[in-house]
Short mmCIF file of N, CA, C and O in Angstrom, two decimals:
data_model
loop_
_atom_site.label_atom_id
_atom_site.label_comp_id
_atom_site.label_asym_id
_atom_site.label_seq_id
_atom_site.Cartn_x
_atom_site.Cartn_y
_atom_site.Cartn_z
N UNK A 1 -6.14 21.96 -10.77
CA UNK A 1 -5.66 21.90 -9.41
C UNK A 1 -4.98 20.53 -9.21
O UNK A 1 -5.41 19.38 -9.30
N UNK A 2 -3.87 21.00 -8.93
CA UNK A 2 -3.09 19.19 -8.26
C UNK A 2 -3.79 18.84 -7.43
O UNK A 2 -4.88 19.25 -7.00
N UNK A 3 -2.31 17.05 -6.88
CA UNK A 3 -2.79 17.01 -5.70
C UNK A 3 -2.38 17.57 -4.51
O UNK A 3 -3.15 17.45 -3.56
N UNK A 4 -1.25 18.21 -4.35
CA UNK A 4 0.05 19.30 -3.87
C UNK A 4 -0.97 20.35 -3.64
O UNK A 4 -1.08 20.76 -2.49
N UNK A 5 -1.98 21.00 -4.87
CA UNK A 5 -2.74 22.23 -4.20
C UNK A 5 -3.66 22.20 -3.40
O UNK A 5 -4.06 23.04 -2.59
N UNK A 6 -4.24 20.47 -3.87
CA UNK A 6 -5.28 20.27 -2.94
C UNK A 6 -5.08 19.96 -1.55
O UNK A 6 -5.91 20.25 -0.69
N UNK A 7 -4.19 19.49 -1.36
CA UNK A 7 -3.34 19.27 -0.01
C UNK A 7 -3.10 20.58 0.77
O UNK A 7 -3.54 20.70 1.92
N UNK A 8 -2.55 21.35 0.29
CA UNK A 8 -2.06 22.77 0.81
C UNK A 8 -3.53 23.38 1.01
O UNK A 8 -3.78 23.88 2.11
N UNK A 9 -4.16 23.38 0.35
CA UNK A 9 -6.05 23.58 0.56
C UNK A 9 -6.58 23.21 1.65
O UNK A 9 -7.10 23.91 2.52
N UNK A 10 -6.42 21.87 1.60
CA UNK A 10 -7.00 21.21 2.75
C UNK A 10 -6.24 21.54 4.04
O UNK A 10 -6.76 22.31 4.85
N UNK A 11 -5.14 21.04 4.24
CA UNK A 11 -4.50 21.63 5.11
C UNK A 11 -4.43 23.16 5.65
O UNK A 11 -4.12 23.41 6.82
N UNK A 12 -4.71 24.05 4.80
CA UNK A 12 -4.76 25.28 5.59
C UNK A 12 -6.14 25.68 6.61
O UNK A 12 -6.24 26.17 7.74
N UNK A 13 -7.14 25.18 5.54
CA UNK A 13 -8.72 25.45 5.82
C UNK A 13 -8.53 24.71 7.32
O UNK A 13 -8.88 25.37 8.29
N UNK A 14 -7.96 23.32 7.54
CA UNK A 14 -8.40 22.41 8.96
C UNK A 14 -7.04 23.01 10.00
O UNK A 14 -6.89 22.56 11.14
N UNK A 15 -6.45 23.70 9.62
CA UNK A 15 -5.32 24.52 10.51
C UNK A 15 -5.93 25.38 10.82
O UNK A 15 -5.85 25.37 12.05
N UNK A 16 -6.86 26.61 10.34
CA UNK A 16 -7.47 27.91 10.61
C UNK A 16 -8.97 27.68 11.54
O UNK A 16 -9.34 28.44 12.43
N UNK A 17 -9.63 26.57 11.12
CA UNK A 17 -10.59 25.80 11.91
C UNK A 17 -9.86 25.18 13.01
O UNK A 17 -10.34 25.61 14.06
N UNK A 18 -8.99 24.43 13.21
CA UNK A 18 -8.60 23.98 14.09
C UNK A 18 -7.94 25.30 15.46
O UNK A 18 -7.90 25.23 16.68
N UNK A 19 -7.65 26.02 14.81
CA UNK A 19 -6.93 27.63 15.24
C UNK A 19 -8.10 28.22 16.62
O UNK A 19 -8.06 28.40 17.83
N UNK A 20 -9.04 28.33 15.50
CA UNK A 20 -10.52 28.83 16.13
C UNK A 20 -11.15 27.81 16.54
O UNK A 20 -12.29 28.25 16.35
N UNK A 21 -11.33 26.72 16.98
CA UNK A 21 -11.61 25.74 17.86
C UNK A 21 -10.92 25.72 19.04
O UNK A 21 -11.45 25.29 20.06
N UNK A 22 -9.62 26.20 19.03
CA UNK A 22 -8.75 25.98 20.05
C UNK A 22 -8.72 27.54 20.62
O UNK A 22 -9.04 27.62 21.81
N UNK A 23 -8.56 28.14 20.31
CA UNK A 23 -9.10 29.64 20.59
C UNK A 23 -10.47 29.47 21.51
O UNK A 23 -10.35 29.63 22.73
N UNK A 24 -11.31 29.25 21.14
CA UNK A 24 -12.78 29.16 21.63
C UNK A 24 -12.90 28.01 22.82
O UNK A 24 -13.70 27.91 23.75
N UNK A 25 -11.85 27.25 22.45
CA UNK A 25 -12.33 26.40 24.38
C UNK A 25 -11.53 26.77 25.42
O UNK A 25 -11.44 26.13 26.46
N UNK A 26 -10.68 28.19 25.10
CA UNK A 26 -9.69 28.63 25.83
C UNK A 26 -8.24 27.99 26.03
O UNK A 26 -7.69 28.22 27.11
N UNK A 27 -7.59 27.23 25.11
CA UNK A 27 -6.62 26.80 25.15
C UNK A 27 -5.74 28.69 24.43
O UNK A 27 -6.20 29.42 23.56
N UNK A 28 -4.34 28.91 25.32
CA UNK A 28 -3.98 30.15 25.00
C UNK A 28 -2.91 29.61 24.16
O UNK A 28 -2.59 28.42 24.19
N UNK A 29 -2.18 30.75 23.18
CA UNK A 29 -0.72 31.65 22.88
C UNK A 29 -0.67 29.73 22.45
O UNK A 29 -1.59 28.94 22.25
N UNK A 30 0.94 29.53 22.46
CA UNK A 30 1.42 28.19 21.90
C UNK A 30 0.65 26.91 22.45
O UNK A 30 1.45 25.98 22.30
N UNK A 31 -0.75 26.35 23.12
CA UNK A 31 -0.84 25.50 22.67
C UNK A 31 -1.77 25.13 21.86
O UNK A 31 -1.87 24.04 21.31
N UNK A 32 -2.78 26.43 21.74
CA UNK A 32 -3.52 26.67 20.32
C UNK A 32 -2.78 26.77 19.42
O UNK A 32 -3.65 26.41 18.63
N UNK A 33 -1.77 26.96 18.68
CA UNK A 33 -0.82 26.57 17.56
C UNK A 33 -0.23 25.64 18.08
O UNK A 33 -0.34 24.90 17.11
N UNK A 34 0.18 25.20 18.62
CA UNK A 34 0.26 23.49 18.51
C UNK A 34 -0.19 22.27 18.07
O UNK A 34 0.31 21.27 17.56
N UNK A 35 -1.58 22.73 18.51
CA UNK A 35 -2.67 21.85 17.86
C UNK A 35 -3.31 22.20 16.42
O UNK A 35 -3.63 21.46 15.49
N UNK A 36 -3.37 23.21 16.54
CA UNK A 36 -3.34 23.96 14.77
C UNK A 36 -2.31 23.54 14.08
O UNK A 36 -2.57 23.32 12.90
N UNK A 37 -1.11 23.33 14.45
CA UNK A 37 0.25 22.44 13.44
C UNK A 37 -0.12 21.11 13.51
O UNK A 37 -0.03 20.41 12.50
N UNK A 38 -0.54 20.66 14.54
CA UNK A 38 -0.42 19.38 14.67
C UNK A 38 -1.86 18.87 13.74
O UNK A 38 -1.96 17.64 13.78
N UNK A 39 -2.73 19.37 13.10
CA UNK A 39 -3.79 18.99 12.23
C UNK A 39 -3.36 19.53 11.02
O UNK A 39 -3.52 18.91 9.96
N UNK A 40 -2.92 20.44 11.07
CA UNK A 40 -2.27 20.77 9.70
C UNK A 40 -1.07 19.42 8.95
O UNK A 40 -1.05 18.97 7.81
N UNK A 41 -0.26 19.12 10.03
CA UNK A 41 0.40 18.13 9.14
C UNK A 41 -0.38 17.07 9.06
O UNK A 41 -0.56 16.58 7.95
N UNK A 42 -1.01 16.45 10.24
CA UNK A 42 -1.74 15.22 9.72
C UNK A 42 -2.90 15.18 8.00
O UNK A 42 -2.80 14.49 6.98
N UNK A 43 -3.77 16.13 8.37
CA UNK A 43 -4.70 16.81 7.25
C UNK A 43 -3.88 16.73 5.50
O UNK A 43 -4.46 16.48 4.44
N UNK A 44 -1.95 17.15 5.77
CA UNK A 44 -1.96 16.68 4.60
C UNK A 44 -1.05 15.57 4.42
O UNK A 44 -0.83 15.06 3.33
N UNK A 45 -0.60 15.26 5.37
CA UNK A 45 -0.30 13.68 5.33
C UNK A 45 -1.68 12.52 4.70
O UNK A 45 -1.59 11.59 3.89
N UNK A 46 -2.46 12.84 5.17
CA UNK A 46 -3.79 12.62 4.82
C UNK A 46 -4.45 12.33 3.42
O UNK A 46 -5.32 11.56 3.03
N UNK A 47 -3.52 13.45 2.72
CA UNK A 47 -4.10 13.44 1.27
C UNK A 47 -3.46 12.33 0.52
O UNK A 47 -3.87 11.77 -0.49
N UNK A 48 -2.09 12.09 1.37
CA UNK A 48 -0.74 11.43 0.04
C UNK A 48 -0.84 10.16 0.62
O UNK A 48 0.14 9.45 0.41
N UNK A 49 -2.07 9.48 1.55
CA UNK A 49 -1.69 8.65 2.18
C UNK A 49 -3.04 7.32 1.10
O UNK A 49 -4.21 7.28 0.71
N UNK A 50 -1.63 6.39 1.08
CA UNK A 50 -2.70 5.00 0.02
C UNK A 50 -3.59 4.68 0.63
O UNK A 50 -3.61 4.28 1.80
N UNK A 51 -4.65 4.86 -0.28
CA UNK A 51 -5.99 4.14 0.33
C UNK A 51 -6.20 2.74 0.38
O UNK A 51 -5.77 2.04 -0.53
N UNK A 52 -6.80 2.26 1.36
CA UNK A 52 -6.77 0.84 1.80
C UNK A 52 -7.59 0.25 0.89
O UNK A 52 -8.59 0.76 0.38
N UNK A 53 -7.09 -1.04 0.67
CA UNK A 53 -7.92 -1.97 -0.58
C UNK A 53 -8.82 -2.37 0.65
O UNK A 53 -8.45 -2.39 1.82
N UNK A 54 -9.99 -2.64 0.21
CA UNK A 54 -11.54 -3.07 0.60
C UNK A 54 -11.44 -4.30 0.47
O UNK A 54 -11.11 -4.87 -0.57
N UNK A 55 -11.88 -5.06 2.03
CA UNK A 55 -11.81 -6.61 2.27
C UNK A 55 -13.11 -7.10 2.49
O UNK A 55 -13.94 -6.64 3.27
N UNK A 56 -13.25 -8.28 1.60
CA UNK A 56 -14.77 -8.34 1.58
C UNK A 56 -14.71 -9.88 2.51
O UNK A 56 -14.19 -10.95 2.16
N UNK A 57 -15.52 -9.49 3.92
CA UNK A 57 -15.66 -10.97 4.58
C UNK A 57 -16.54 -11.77 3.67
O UNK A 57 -17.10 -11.49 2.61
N UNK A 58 -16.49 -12.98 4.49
CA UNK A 58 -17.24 -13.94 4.01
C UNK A 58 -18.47 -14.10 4.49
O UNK A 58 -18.64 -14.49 5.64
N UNK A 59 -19.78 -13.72 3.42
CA UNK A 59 -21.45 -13.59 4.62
C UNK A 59 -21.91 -15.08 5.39
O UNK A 59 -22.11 -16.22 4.95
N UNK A 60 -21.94 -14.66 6.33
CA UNK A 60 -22.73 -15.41 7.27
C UNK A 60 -24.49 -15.10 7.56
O UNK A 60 -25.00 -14.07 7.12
N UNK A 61 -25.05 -15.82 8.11
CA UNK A 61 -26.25 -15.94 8.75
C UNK A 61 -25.89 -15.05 10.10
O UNK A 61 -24.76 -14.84 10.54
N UNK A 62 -27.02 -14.62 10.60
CA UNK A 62 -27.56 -14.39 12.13
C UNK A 62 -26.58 -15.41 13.10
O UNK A 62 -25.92 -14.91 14.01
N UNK A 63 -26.53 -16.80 12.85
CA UNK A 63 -26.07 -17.73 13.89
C UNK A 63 -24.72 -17.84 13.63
O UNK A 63 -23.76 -18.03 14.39
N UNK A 64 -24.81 -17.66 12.21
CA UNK A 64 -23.22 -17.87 12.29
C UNK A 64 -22.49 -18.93 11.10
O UNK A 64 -21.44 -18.98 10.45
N UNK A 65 -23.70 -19.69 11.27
CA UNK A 65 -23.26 -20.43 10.08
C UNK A 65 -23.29 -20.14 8.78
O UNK A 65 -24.15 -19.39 8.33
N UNK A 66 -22.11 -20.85 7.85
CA UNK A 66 -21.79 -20.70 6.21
C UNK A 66 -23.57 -20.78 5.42
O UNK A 66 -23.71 -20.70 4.20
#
């Protein structure tokens, strides 16, 4: 499995959940697919997106001081 399939994976599953979430709190017709597109692209924007390098502060004490 790529990462292209896994994307298209992910993205469909949180579009069809998102579908039936929006269905169920009574949002009707286009703006329950609205919001179902609108998680669908983020979800696979999501996949292709660089993960952030990890910043390690500097430990302190309780008070504050080095």
């Amino acid at each position: 499995m790529t990462l292209e399939d896994f994307a298209q994976t992910m993205a469909a599953r949180a579009y069809f959940k998102e579908l039936t979430s929006a269905r169920a709190l009574g949002y009707v017709g286009a703006d329950a697919y609205y919001r179902a597109f609108r998680v669908l692209d983020e979800t696979y924007a999501a996949v292709f997106k660089p993960e952030m390098p990890y910043v390690w502060q500097v430990p302190r004490t309780v008070t504050g001081k080095r």
